[in-house]
Amino acid sequence: MSSNVQKTWWKEAIVYQIYPRSFMDSDGDGIGDLKGIISKLDYIEKLGIDVVWLNPIYKSPNDDNGYDISDYREILDEFGNMSDFEELLKGLHDLGIKLIMDLVVNHTSDEHFWFQESRKSRDNPYRDYYHWVPAENGKPNKRWSFFDKDGDAWKFDEATNSYYLHYFSEKQPDLKWENPKVRQEVYDLMHYWFKKGIDGFRMDVITFISKDIAYPPIPEKFNGKSWDKFYGAGPKLHDYIKEMNREVLSKYDILTVGEGIGTTTENVLYLVGEDRNELQMSYHFEHPALGLGDRKLIIGNDYKNLVEFKKIQTKWDEALKGKGWGAIYLGNHDQPRMVSRWANDSPEYRPYAAKMLNTWLLTMRGTPFCYMGDEIGMANIKFDNIEDYRDIETINWYHLTEREGGDLDHFMESHKISARDNGRTPIQWEPSVNGGFTTGTPWIKVNPNYTSVNVEVQESDPKSVLHHYRKLIELRKKNDILVYGDYQLLEPNHKELYLYQRSWEGQDVCIALNFSTQKIPFDFKTRNMDVLINNYDSLSISESKIELEAFQAVVLKIGT
Ligand code: ISL
């Protein structure tokens, strides 16, 4: 049955995400840039990855680190220029690596020409590129904004006595996809980048593009924490994505992945179902949200609840099985460092824990999206002072909490675990000043653990997280079963172990991961097996049991 799965390059690909601002600075201004990435092409090649996903590099006033675009066809000055981009693209292609870009088209910057025009007058030709409501009609129904100072997505604009909609900051007005001209503009800019030779798009908050332009009240069931589900279920979402597929995506051999914010296992197949002609993959937010409340505050002790984590992963695998394809991830530029969020970042356990989580990422069904720095097990920086944060999200929530007289200590402690800036500190290349990232002052602090956690030290240690990561990539590449094999969860209620089996063409592989600091035994009766990879030097097997050390991770090929 499973042999019927359609094989494609993007299912077999391993994606490596680069957040350019924090990868490598070539000119000493403290900000990573394209030439910096070019200088590290040999490092990227040696990882063995197939695709690089680059976060936005377009012109932007940087209210939200490039997710507020003022020109889709120009490169941000701080990052370089178009010939640097072309050199990077060619450099990657020469190495057989593909490049996907970030497509941010739910909103633009308020400094984009379209918005500058749109706000001038009610009859401007660009007026209908954005969501405007005349103030004389009264304030429209409440919409929640992720990044607004007051959490309000409607901003009053004096020039035309109207409100405009911004789901993110007030400098990120939402485009009005209901206007066919807007959709055509988007398709044109997509063609522009495909003609340059890029290999696909990661689509930012793509599920939010369709809105009911009567702006009715939010139905009760979506209030509070589920507003992303409301935003993610606009009436014409699938019409627009189908149209985009017809007009653009279907014309190229590319990779598409949607930021599926608000998607559920009940509706995800409308977006990525193989028969739908929409997107190939999308990623969901169920595990990142685990144990976090409003404003990413920690509630109780559930944020590392392994039973829940396994349940979520298994539910999503089941939903997509045979009908779609998943995107597997633990970290990205919006998430804390995986080793701090899901395992343990104390010096004693961090290397084992990072190898264990990388084992999970690279042995699940679905395309792995690996975030830069996780290949060396980078950890959360855990800022003590709000002044150290750079992220609009954390800063706004802090001030909102302060104004409301909320618990700022709890806020700061929670954000040591959950804040996005934890994942945005610069890559630690060497044990020298600023981890070798810049000769200037870095735009955000470098994690002081760079003296021990860095690429140079790990290159010379064959047992390092980095070497293990490369071996895991090789393992996935050599074993189709790890890409296409069926997934079955074993011991669903075990609180410390994540055990699962992959099966393909009569073969079975068992993956055993210990998510705890304790030694954990489990029953394993099959003696006829090969250890394909192990993050310890040995594996304790006695009678019919295996005992895993703290954060031990093994992949076992079961004999027939
Ligand atoms: O992390 C989040 C939810 O867990 C949100 O902070 C995030 O804003 C949301 O996932 C949407 O993310 C994308 O769009 C934002 C941008 O700030 C993020 O970096 C981007 O990935 C607005 O463009």
Coordinates of C-alpha atoms and ligand atoms in Angstrom, one line a residue:
M1 CA 0.0 0.0 0.0
S2 CA 2.6 2.5 1.1
S3 CA 4.6 1.8 -2.1
N4 CA 2.0 3.8 -4.0
V5 CA 3.3 7.0 -2.5
Q6 CA 4.3 9.4 -5.2
K7 CA 8.1 10.1 -4.9
T8 CA 9.2 13.7 -5.6
W9 CA 12.4 15.6 -4.9
W10 CA 10.7 18.0 -2.4
K11 CA 9.6 15.1 -0.3
E12 CA 13.1 13.8 -0.2
A13 CA 14.7 17.2 0.4
I14 CA 16.2 18.4 3.7
V15 CA 15.6 22.2 4.1
Y16 CA 18.0 24.4 6.0
Q17 CA 16.6 27.8 7.0
I18 CA 18.9 30.8 7.1
Y19 CA 17.8 34.0 8.9
P20 CA 20.2 36.3 7.0
R21 CA 20.4 39.0 9.7
S22 CA 22.0 36.5 12.1
F23 CA 24.0 34.2 9.9
M24 CA 27.3 35.9 9.0
D25 CA 28.2 39.6 8.7
S26 CA 30.8 40.4 6.0
D27 CA 31.2 44.1 6.4
G28 CA 31.3 44.7 10.1
D29 CA 28.0 46.6 10.5
G30 CA 26.8 44.0 13.0
I31 CA 24.1 42.7 10.6
G32 CA 24.4 39.5 8.7
D33 CA 24.3 39.8 4.9
L34 CA 24.3 38.0 1.6
K35 CA 28.1 38.2 1.2
G36 CA 28.3 36.6 4.6
I37 CA 26.2 33.7 3.4
I38 CA 28.3 33.4 0.3
S39 CA 31.5 33.2 2.5
K40 CA 30.0 30.2 4.2
L41 CA 28.8 28.2 1.1
D42 CA 31.4 25.4 1.8
Y43 CA 29.9 25.0 5.3
I44 CA 26.4 24.9 3.9
E45 CA 27.4 22.3 1.3
K46 CA 29.1 20.1 3.8
L47 CA 26.0 19.9 5.9
G48 CA 24.5 17.7 3.1
I49 CA 21.2 19.7 2.9
D50 CA 19.3 20.1 -0.3
V51 CA 17.4 23.4 -0.1
V52 CA 18.1 26.7 1.6
W53 CA 15.1 28.8 2.8
L54 CA 16.1 32.4 3.1
N55 CA 14.0 34.7 5.3
P56 CA 13.0 38.0 3.6
I57 CA 15.8 39.9 2.1
Y58 CA 13.7 42.5 0.3
K59 CA 13.7 46.3 0.9
S60 CA 12.1 47.0 4.2
P61 CA 12.1 49.6 7.0
N62 CA 12.5 46.6 9.3
D63 CA 9.7 47.2 11.7
D64 CA 9.4 43.4 11.8
N65 CA 12.8 42.4 10.6
G66 CA 12.0 42.3 6.9
Y67 CA 8.4 41.0 7.2
D68 CA 7.3 44.5 6.3
I69 CA 8.3 44.9 2.6
S70 CA 8.5 48.2 0.9
D71 CA 9.8 46.9 -2.5
Y72 CA 9.4 43.2 -3.5
R73 CA 12.0 43.6 -6.3
E74 CA 14.9 45.2 -4.4
I75 CA 17.3 43.9 -1.9
L76 CA 17.6 45.4 1.6
D77 CA 20.7 47.7 1.7
E78 CA 22.0 46.1 4.9
F79 CA 22.0 42.7 3.2
G80 CA 23.7 43.8 -0.1
N81 CA 22.4 44.2 -3.6
M82 CA 20.9 42.3 -6.5
S83 CA 24.2 41.1 -7.9
D84 CA 25.1 39.7 -4.4
F85 CA 21.8 37.8 -4.6
E86 CA 22.5 36.5 -8.0
E87 CA 26.0 35.4 -6.9
L88 CA 24.4 33.6 -3.9
L89 CA 21.8 31.9 -6.1
K90 CA 24.4 30.8 -8.6
G91 CA 26.8 29.7 -5.8
L92 CA 24.1 27.5 -4.3
H93 CA 23.0 26.1 -7.7
D94 CA 26.6 25.2 -8.6
L95 CA 26.7 23.1 -5.5
G96 CA 23.4 21.4 -6.3
I97 CA 21.5 23.3 -3.6
K98 CA 18.1 24.9 -4.3
L99 CA 17.0 28.2 -2.9
I100 CA 13.5 29.1 -1.7
M101 CA 12.5 32.6 -0.7
D102 CA 10.0 34.0 1.7
L103 CA 6.8 35.3 0.1
V104 CA 5.2 37.9 2.4
V105 CA 2.0 39.0 0.7
N106 CA -0.7 39.1 3.4
H107 CA 0.6 42.6 4.1
T108 CA 3.2 45.1 2.9
S109 CA 5.1 47.8 4.7
D110 CA 3.2 51.1 5.1
E111 CA 6.2 52.5 3.2
H112 CA 5.4 50.5 0.1
F113 CA 4.5 52.7 -2.9
W114 CA 1.0 51.0 -3.1
F115 CA 0.2 52.0 0.5
Q116 CA 1.7 55.4 0.2
E117 CA -0.6 56.0 -2.7
S118 CA -3.6 54.2 -1.1
R119 CA -3.7 56.4 1.9
K120 CA -3.6 59.7 -0.1
S121 CA -7.2 59.9 -1.0
R122 CA -10.4 57.8 -1.2
D123 CA -10.3 57.8 -4.9
N124 CA -6.6 57.0 -5.4
P125 CA -6.1 54.2 -8.0
Y126 CA -4.4 52.2 -5.2
R127 CA -7.1 52.8 -2.6
D128 CA -8.6 49.4 -3.0
Y129 CA -5.2 47.6 -2.6
Y130 CA -5.8 47.7 1.2
H131 CA -8.7 47.3 3.6
W132 CA -10.2 50.7 4.4
V133 CA -13.3 51.6 6.3
P134 CA -14.6 55.2 6.3
A135 CA -14.7 56.5 9.9
E136 CA -18.2 58.0 9.4
N137 CA -19.5 54.4 9.3
G138 CA -18.2 53.9 12.8
K139 CA -15.4 51.8 14.0
P140 CA -15.4 48.3 12.3
N141 CA -15.9 45.2 14.4
K142 CA -12.9 44.2 16.5
R143 CA -10.0 42.5 14.9
W144 CA -7.0 41.4 16.9
S145 CA -3.5 42.5 15.9
F146 CA -0.5 40.4 16.8
F147 CA 1.9 43.3 17.0
D148 CA -0.1 46.5 17.7
K149 CA 0.8 48.5 20.8
D150 CA -2.8 48.0 22.0
G151 CA -3.6 44.8 20.2
D152 CA -6.0 46.6 17.9
A153 CA -5.9 45.7 14.1
W154 CA -7.8 48.8 13.0
K155 CA -5.7 51.9 12.7
F156 CA -7.3 55.3 12.2
D157 CA -5.7 57.3 9.5
E158 CA -6.4 61.0 9.6
A159 CA -5.6 61.9 5.9
T160 CA -8.8 60.2 4.7
N161 CA -10.7 59.9 8.0
S162 CA -10.7 56.1 7.6
Y163 CA -9.5 53.0 9.3
Y164 CA -7.1 50.4 7.7
L165 CA -6.6 46.8 8.7
H166 CA -3.3 45.5 10.0
Y167 CA -3.2 41.9 11.5
F168 CA 0.4 42.6 12.4
S169 CA 2.0 46.0 13.3
E170 CA 0.5 49.3 12.1
K171 CA 3.4 49.5 9.7
Q172 CA 2.2 46.2 8.1
P173 CA -1.2 47.0 6.4
D174 CA -3.0 44.0 5.1
L175 CA -3.4 43.7 1.3
K176 CA -6.9 43.3 -0.1
W177 CA -6.8 40.0 -2.0
E178 CA -10.4 40.5 -2.9
N179 CA -9.1 43.0 -5.4
P180 CA -8.0 41.1 -8.6
K181 CA -5.4 43.7 -9.3
V182 CA -3.7 42.9 -6.0
R183 CA -3.6 39.2 -6.9
Q184 CA -2.1 40.0 -10.3
E185 CA 0.6 42.2 -8.7
V186 CA 1.5 39.2 -6.4
Y187 CA 1.6 36.8 -9.3
D188 CA 3.8 39.2 -11.3
L189 CA 6.3 39.5 -8.5
M190 CA 6.4 35.7 -8.0
H191 CA 7.1 35.3 -11.8
Y192 CA 9.9 37.9 -11.4
W193 CA 11.7 35.7 -8.8
F194 CA 11.1 32.5 -10.6
K195 CA 12.5 34.0 -13.7
K196 CA 15.6 34.8 -11.7
G197 CA 15.8 31.0 -11.0
I198 CA 14.6 30.6 -7.5
D199 CA 13.2 27.2 -6.6
G200 CA 10.2 27.9 -4.5
F201 CA 8.5 29.9 -1.8
R202 CA 7.8 29.6 1.9
M203 CA 4.5 31.6 2.2
D204 CA 4.2 33.8 5.2
V205 CA 0.8 33.7 7.0
I206 CA -0.7 32.6 3.6
T207 CA -3.8 31.3 5.4
F208 CA -4.8 34.9 6.4
I209 CA -5.1 36.4 2.9
S210 CA -8.9 36.0 2.5
K211 CA -11.2 38.3 4.5
D212 CA -14.9 38.8 4.7
I213 CA -14.9 42.4 3.6
A214 CA -18.2 43.1 5.4
Y215 CA -15.9 42.6 8.5
P216 CA -18.7 41.0 10.6
P217 CA -18.2 40.3 14.3
I218 CA -15.9 37.3 15.1
P219 CA -18.1 34.3 15.8
E220 CA -18.1 33.4 19.5
K221 CA -16.3 30.1 19.0
F222 CA -13.2 31.9 17.6
N223 CA -12.8 34.4 20.4
G224 CA -9.8 34.5 22.7
K225 CA -7.1 32.0 21.7
S226 CA -8.6 30.8 18.5
W227 CA -8.4 34.1 16.5
D228 CA -5.7 32.6 14.3
K229 CA -8.2 29.9 13.3
F230 CA -10.7 32.6 12.4
Y231 CA -8.1 34.5 10.4
G232 CA -7.0 31.2 8.8
A233 CA -10.5 30.3 7.4
G234 CA -11.3 33.2 5.2
P235 CA -14.1 32.6 2.7
K236 CA -12.0 32.7 -0.5
L237 CA -8.7 31.3 0.7
H238 CA -8.8 28.2 -1.5
D239 CA -10.0 30.1 -4.5
Y240 CA -7.0 32.4 -4.3
I241 CA -4.5 29.7 -3.7
K242 CA -5.9 27.6 -6.6
E243 CA -5.7 30.7 -8.8
M244 CA -2.1 31.3 -7.7
N245 CA -1.3 27.7 -8.5
R246 CA -2.9 28.0 -11.9
E247 CA -1.3 31.3 -12.8
V248 CA 2.1 30.7 -11.3
L249 CA 3.1 27.7 -9.3
S250 CA 2.0 25.0 -11.8
K251 CA 4.4 26.5 -14.4
Y252 CA 7.5 25.7 -12.5
D253 CA 9.2 22.7 -10.8
I254 CA 9.4 24.2 -7.3
L255 CA 8.8 23.6 -3.6
T256 CA 5.9 25.4 -1.9
V257 CA 5.3 25.4 1.8
G258 CA 2.7 27.5 3.6
E259 CA 2.9 28.9 7.0
G260 CA -0.3 27.2 8.0
I261 CA -1.2 29.3 11.0
G262 CA -4.7 28.5 12.1
T263 CA -4.9 25.2 10.2
T264 CA -6.2 22.1 11.9
T265 CA -6.0 18.4 11.1
E266 CA -9.6 18.7 10.0
N267 CA -9.0 21.3 7.3
V268 CA -5.3 21.0 6.3
L269 CA -6.0 18.7 3.4
Y270 CA -8.0 21.5 1.7
L271 CA -4.6 23.4 1.5
V272 CA -2.1 20.6 0.8
G273 CA -4.2 17.6 -0.3
E274 CA -2.5 16.0 -3.3
D275 CA -5.6 16.3 -5.4
R276 CA -6.2 20.0 -4.6
N277 CA -3.6 21.9 -6.8
E278 CA -2.9 24.3 -4.0
L279 CA 0.3 24.0 -1.9
Q280 CA 2.6 21.0 -1.4
M281 CA 3.1 21.4 2.4
S282 CA 2.3 23.6 5.3
Y283 CA 3.4 23.7 8.8
H284 CA 1.1 23.9 11.8
F285 CA 1.4 25.5 15.2
E286 CA 0.1 22.9 17.6
H287 CA 3.3 21.8 19.2
P288 CA 4.9 25.3 19.5
A289 CA 1.7 26.4 21.3
L290 CA 1.9 23.5 23.8
G291 CA 1.7 24.8 27.4
L292 CA 1.8 28.5 26.3
G293 CA -1.0 30.9 27.0
D294 CA -1.7 34.4 25.7
R295 CA 1.4 36.4 24.9
K296 CA 3.4 33.2 25.0
L297 CA 3.3 33.0 28.8
I298 CA 4.1 29.7 30.4
I299 CA 1.0 28.1 32.0
G300 CA 1.7 25.3 34.5
N301 CA 4.2 22.6 33.5
D302 CA 2.8 21.4 30.3
Y303 CA 5.1 23.0 27.8
K304 CA 7.4 20.0 27.6
N305 CA 4.6 17.4 28.0
L306 CA 5.9 14.6 25.9
V307 CA 2.7 12.6 25.8
E308 CA 0.9 15.6 24.3
F309 CA 3.8 16.3 21.9
K310 CA 3.6 12.7 20.6
K311 CA -0.1 12.9 20.3
I312 CA 0.1 16.1 18.2
Q313 CA 2.8 14.7 15.9
T314 CA 0.9 11.4 15.5
K315 CA -2.4 13.1 14.8
W316 CA -0.8 15.3 12.0
D317 CA 0.9 12.3 10.5
E318 CA -2.4 10.4 10.4
A319 CA -4.2 13.4 8.9
L320 CA -1.7 13.7 6.0
K321 CA -0.9 10.0 5.4
G322 CA -1.3 9.0 1.8
K323 CA -3.2 12.2 1.0
G324 CA -0.8 15.1 1.6
W325 CA 2.7 15.7 2.9
G326 CA 4.0 17.3 6.1
A327 CA 6.6 19.8 7.1
I328 CA 8.5 18.8 10.1
Y329 CA 10.1 21.4 12.4
L330 CA 11.1 22.3 15.9
G331 CA 12.8 25.6 15.5
N332 CA 12.6 28.6 13.2
H333 CA 13.0 32.4 13.5
D334 CA 9.7 32.6 15.3
Q335 CA 10.5 29.9 17.8
P336 CA 12.9 29.6 20.8
R337 CA 15.8 27.2 20.4
M338 CA 14.6 23.6 20.2
V339 CA 17.1 22.3 22.7
S340 CA 15.8 24.8 25.4
R341 CA 12.2 24.5 24.5
W342 CA 11.8 20.7 24.2
A343 CA 14.8 19.2 26.0
N344 CA 17.6 20.5 28.3
D345 CA 20.2 23.1 27.6
S346 CA 22.4 22.6 30.7
P347 CA 26.1 22.1 29.6
E348 CA 26.0 18.4 30.8
Y349 CA 23.0 17.4 28.7
R350 CA 22.8 19.9 25.8
P351 CA 24.9 18.0 23.3
Y352 CA 23.0 14.7 23.8
A353 CA 19.7 16.5 23.8
A354 CA 20.4 18.4 20.6
K355 CA 21.5 15.2 18.8
M356 CA 18.3 13.5 20.1
L357 CA 16.1 16.2 18.7
N358 CA 17.9 16.3 15.4
T359 CA 17.3 12.5 15.3
W360 CA 13.6 13.1 15.6
L361 CA 13.6 15.8 12.9
L362 CA 15.5 13.7 10.5
T363 CA 13.6 10.4 11.0
M364 CA 10.0 11.6 10.8
R365 CA 7.7 11.3 7.8
G366 CA 7.5 14.8 6.2
T367 CA 10.1 17.2 4.8
P368 CA 12.5 18.3 7.6
F369 CA 12.9 22.1 8.0
C370 CA 16.1 22.5 10.0
Y371 CA 16.8 25.9 11.5
M372 CA 20.3 27.3 11.3
G373 CA 22.3 26.8 14.5
D374 CA 20.4 23.7 15.5
E375 CA 23.1 21.7 13.8
I376 CA 25.5 22.8 16.6
G377 CA 22.8 22.7 19.3
M378 CA 22.5 26.5 20.0
A379 CA 20.5 27.3 23.1
N380 CA 18.2 30.1 24.3
I381 CA 20.0 33.3 25.4
K382 CA 17.4 34.0 28.1
F383 CA 17.6 37.8 28.4
D384 CA 17.1 39.2 31.9
N385 CA 16.4 42.7 30.7
I386 CA 13.7 43.9 28.3
E387 CA 16.2 46.3 26.8
D388 CA 18.1 43.4 25.3
Y389 CA 15.1 42.2 23.2
R390 CA 14.9 43.5 19.6
D391 CA 11.6 41.8 18.6
I392 CA 8.5 43.9 18.2
E393 CA 6.3 41.1 19.5
T394 CA 8.1 40.7 22.8
I395 CA 8.6 44.4 23.3
N396 CA 4.9 45.3 22.6
W397 CA 3.6 42.5 24.9
Y398 CA 5.9 43.6 27.7
H399 CA 4.6 47.2 27.5
L400 CA 1.0 46.0 27.3
T401 CA 1.5 43.9 30.4
E402 CA 3.2 46.8 32.1
R403 CA 0.3 49.1 31.3
E404 CA -2.2 46.6 32.6
G405 CA -0.3 46.2 35.8
G406 CA 0.4 42.5 34.9
D407 CA 3.0 40.2 36.3
L408 CA 6.2 41.3 34.6
D409 CA 8.4 38.8 36.4
H410 CA 6.3 36.0 35.0
F411 CA 6.5 37.6 31.6
M412 CA 10.3 37.8 31.6
E413 CA 10.7 34.2 33.0
S414 CA 8.2 32.9 30.4
H415 CA 10.0 34.6 27.5
K416 CA 13.3 33.1 28.5
I417 CA 11.6 30.0 27.3
S418 CA 9.3 31.2 24.5
A419 CA 10.5 34.5 23.0
R420 CA 11.4 34.6 19.3
D421 CA 14.7 36.5 19.9
N422 CA 16.1 33.3 21.5
G423 CA 16.2 31.8 18.0
R424 CA 17.5 35.0 16.4
T425 CA 20.9 35.4 18.1
P426 CA 23.9 35.2 15.7
I427 CA 25.4 31.9 14.6
Q428 CA 28.4 31.0 16.7
W429 CA 31.2 30.3 14.3
E430 CA 34.4 30.4 16.5
P431 CA 35.4 30.8 20.1
S432 CA 36.6 34.4 19.4
V433 CA 34.8 37.7 20.1
N434 CA 31.1 37.8 19.0
G435 CA 31.5 34.1 18.1
G436 CA 33.2 35.3 14.8
F437 CA 29.8 36.5 13.5
T438 CA 30.9 40.2 13.2
T439 CA 33.8 42.5 13.8
G440 CA 31.3 45.2 14.7
T441 CA 28.6 45.4 17.3
P442 CA 26.0 42.7 16.7
W443 CA 22.4 43.9 16.2
I444 CA 21.4 41.5 19.0
K445 CA 23.7 40.0 21.6
V446 CA 25.6 36.8 20.9
N447 CA 24.9 34.0 23.3
P448 CA 27.8 34.0 25.8
N449 CA 28.1 30.3 25.5
Y450 CA 29.8 30.8 22.1
T451 CA 33.1 30.1 23.8
S452 CA 32.2 26.4 24.0
V453 CA 29.3 26.1 21.6
N454 CA 30.6 27.0 18.1
V455 CA 31.2 25.6 14.7
E456 CA 35.0 25.6 14.9
V457 CA 35.3 23.6 18.1
Q458 CA 32.6 21.1 16.8
E459 CA 34.4 20.7 13.4
S460 CA 37.4 19.3 15.2
D461 CA 35.4 17.0 17.5
P462 CA 34.1 13.9 15.7
K463 CA 31.6 13.3 18.5
S464 CA 30.1 16.8 18.2
V465 CA 26.5 17.7 17.6
L466 CA 27.6 19.0 14.1
H467 CA 29.2 15.7 13.1
H468 CA 26.2 13.8 14.3
Y469 CA 23.8 16.0 12.3
R470 CA 25.8 15.4 9.1
K471 CA 25.6 11.6 9.8
L472 CA 21.8 11.8 10.4
I473 CA 21.5 13.6 7.0
E474 CA 23.5 10.9 5.3
L475 CA 21.4 8.3 7.0
R476 CA 18.1 9.8 5.8
K477 CA 19.5 10.1 2.3
K478 CA 20.6 6.5 2.2
N479 CA 17.3 5.1 3.6
D480 CA 14.1 5.7 1.7
I481 CA 12.3 4.2 4.6
L482 CA 13.0 7.3 6.6
V483 CA 11.4 9.5 4.0
Y484 CA 8.5 7.4 2.7
G485 CA 8.0 4.7 5.4
D486 CA 4.7 4.5 7.3
Y487 CA 4.9 5.9 10.8
Q488 CA 3.6 4.1 13.9
L489 CA 3.7 5.5 17.4
L490 CA 4.6 2.9 20.1
E491 CA 4.0 3.4 23.8
P492 CA 1.8 6.5 23.4
N493 CA 1.5 7.1 27.1
H494 CA 5.1 6.8 28.1
K495 CA 6.1 10.2 29.7
E496 CA 9.8 10.0 28.9
L497 CA 10.3 7.9 25.8
Y498 CA 9.3 8.7 22.2
L499 CA 9.3 5.3 20.4
Y500 CA 8.1 4.9 16.9
Q501 CA 8.5 2.6 14.0
R502 CA 8.9 3.4 10.3
S503 CA 7.9 0.6 7.8
W504 CA 8.5 0.5 4.1
E505 CA 8.6 -2.3 1.5
G506 CA 8.7 -5.1 4.1
Q507 CA 11.4 -3.4 6.3
D508 CA 11.1 -1.9 9.8
V509 CA 13.1 0.7 11.5
C510 CA 12.5 1.6 15.2
I511 CA 13.5 5.0 16.6
A512 CA 13.9 5.2 20.3
L513 CA 14.4 8.6 22.0
N514 CA 14.8 9.4 25.6
F515 CA 13.5 12.9 26.4
S516 CA 14.6 12.8 30.1
T517 CA 17.7 13.1 32.2
Q518 CA 17.0 9.6 33.7
K519 CA 18.1 6.2 32.4
I520 CA 15.0 4.6 31.0
P521 CA 14.5 0.8 30.3
F522 CA 11.9 -0.5 27.9
D523 CA 10.9 -3.9 26.5
F524 CA 12.5 -4.8 23.2
K525 CA 12.3 -8.4 22.3
T526 CA 13.9 -8.4 18.9
R527 CA 17.6 -9.4 19.1
N528 CA 18.2 -9.3 15.4
M529 CA 18.9 -5.7 14.7
D530 CA 21.4 -3.2 13.5
V531 CA 22.1 0.1 15.2
L532 CA 22.0 2.6 12.4
I533 CA 22.9 5.6 14.5
N534 CA 23.4 6.3 18.2
N535 CA 24.3 9.5 20.0
Y536 CA 26.2 7.5 22.7
D537 CA 29.2 5.2 22.2
S538 CA 27.2 2.1 23.2
L539 CA 23.7 0.8 23.8
S540 CA 22.7 -1.1 26.9
I541 CA 20.8 -4.3 25.9
S542 CA 20.0 -7.0 28.4
E543 CA 17.6 -9.9 28.1
S544 CA 14.5 -8.5 26.5
K545 CA 15.2 -4.9 27.4
I546 CA 17.0 -1.9 26.1
E547 CA 18.0 0.9 28.6
L548 CA 18.5 4.4 27.2
E549 CA 20.8 6.9 28.9
A550 CA 19.7 10.5 29.4
F551 CA 18.6 12.0 26.0
Q552 CA 19.9 8.9 24.2
A553 CA 18.7 8.5 20.7
V554 CA 19.0 5.4 18.5
V555 CA 17.8 4.3 15.2
L556 CA 17.5 0.5 14.9
K557 CA 17.0 -1.5 11.8
I558 CA 14.9 -4.6 12.7
G559 CA 16.0 -7.9 11.0
T560 CA 13.5 -10.1 9.2
Ligands
ISL1 O1 5.3 33.1 16.5 C1 4.2 33.4 16.3 C2 3.1 32.4 16.6 O2 3.6 31.4 17.4 C3 3.9 34.7 15.8 O3 4.9 35.5 16.4 C4 4.1 34.9 14.3 O4 3.9 36.3 14.1 C5 3.3 34.2 13.4 O5 3.7 32.9 13.4 C6 3.3 34.7 11.9 O6 4.7 34.6 11.5 C7 5.1 35.2 10.3 O7 4.5 36.4 10.0 C8 4.9 37.5 10.8 C9 6.4 37.6 11.1 O8 6.7 38.5 12.2 C10 7.0 36.3 11.4 O9 8.4 36.3 11.5 C11 6.6 35.3 10.3 O10 7.2 34.1 10.3 C12 4.4 38.8 10.2 O11 4.8 38.8 8.8

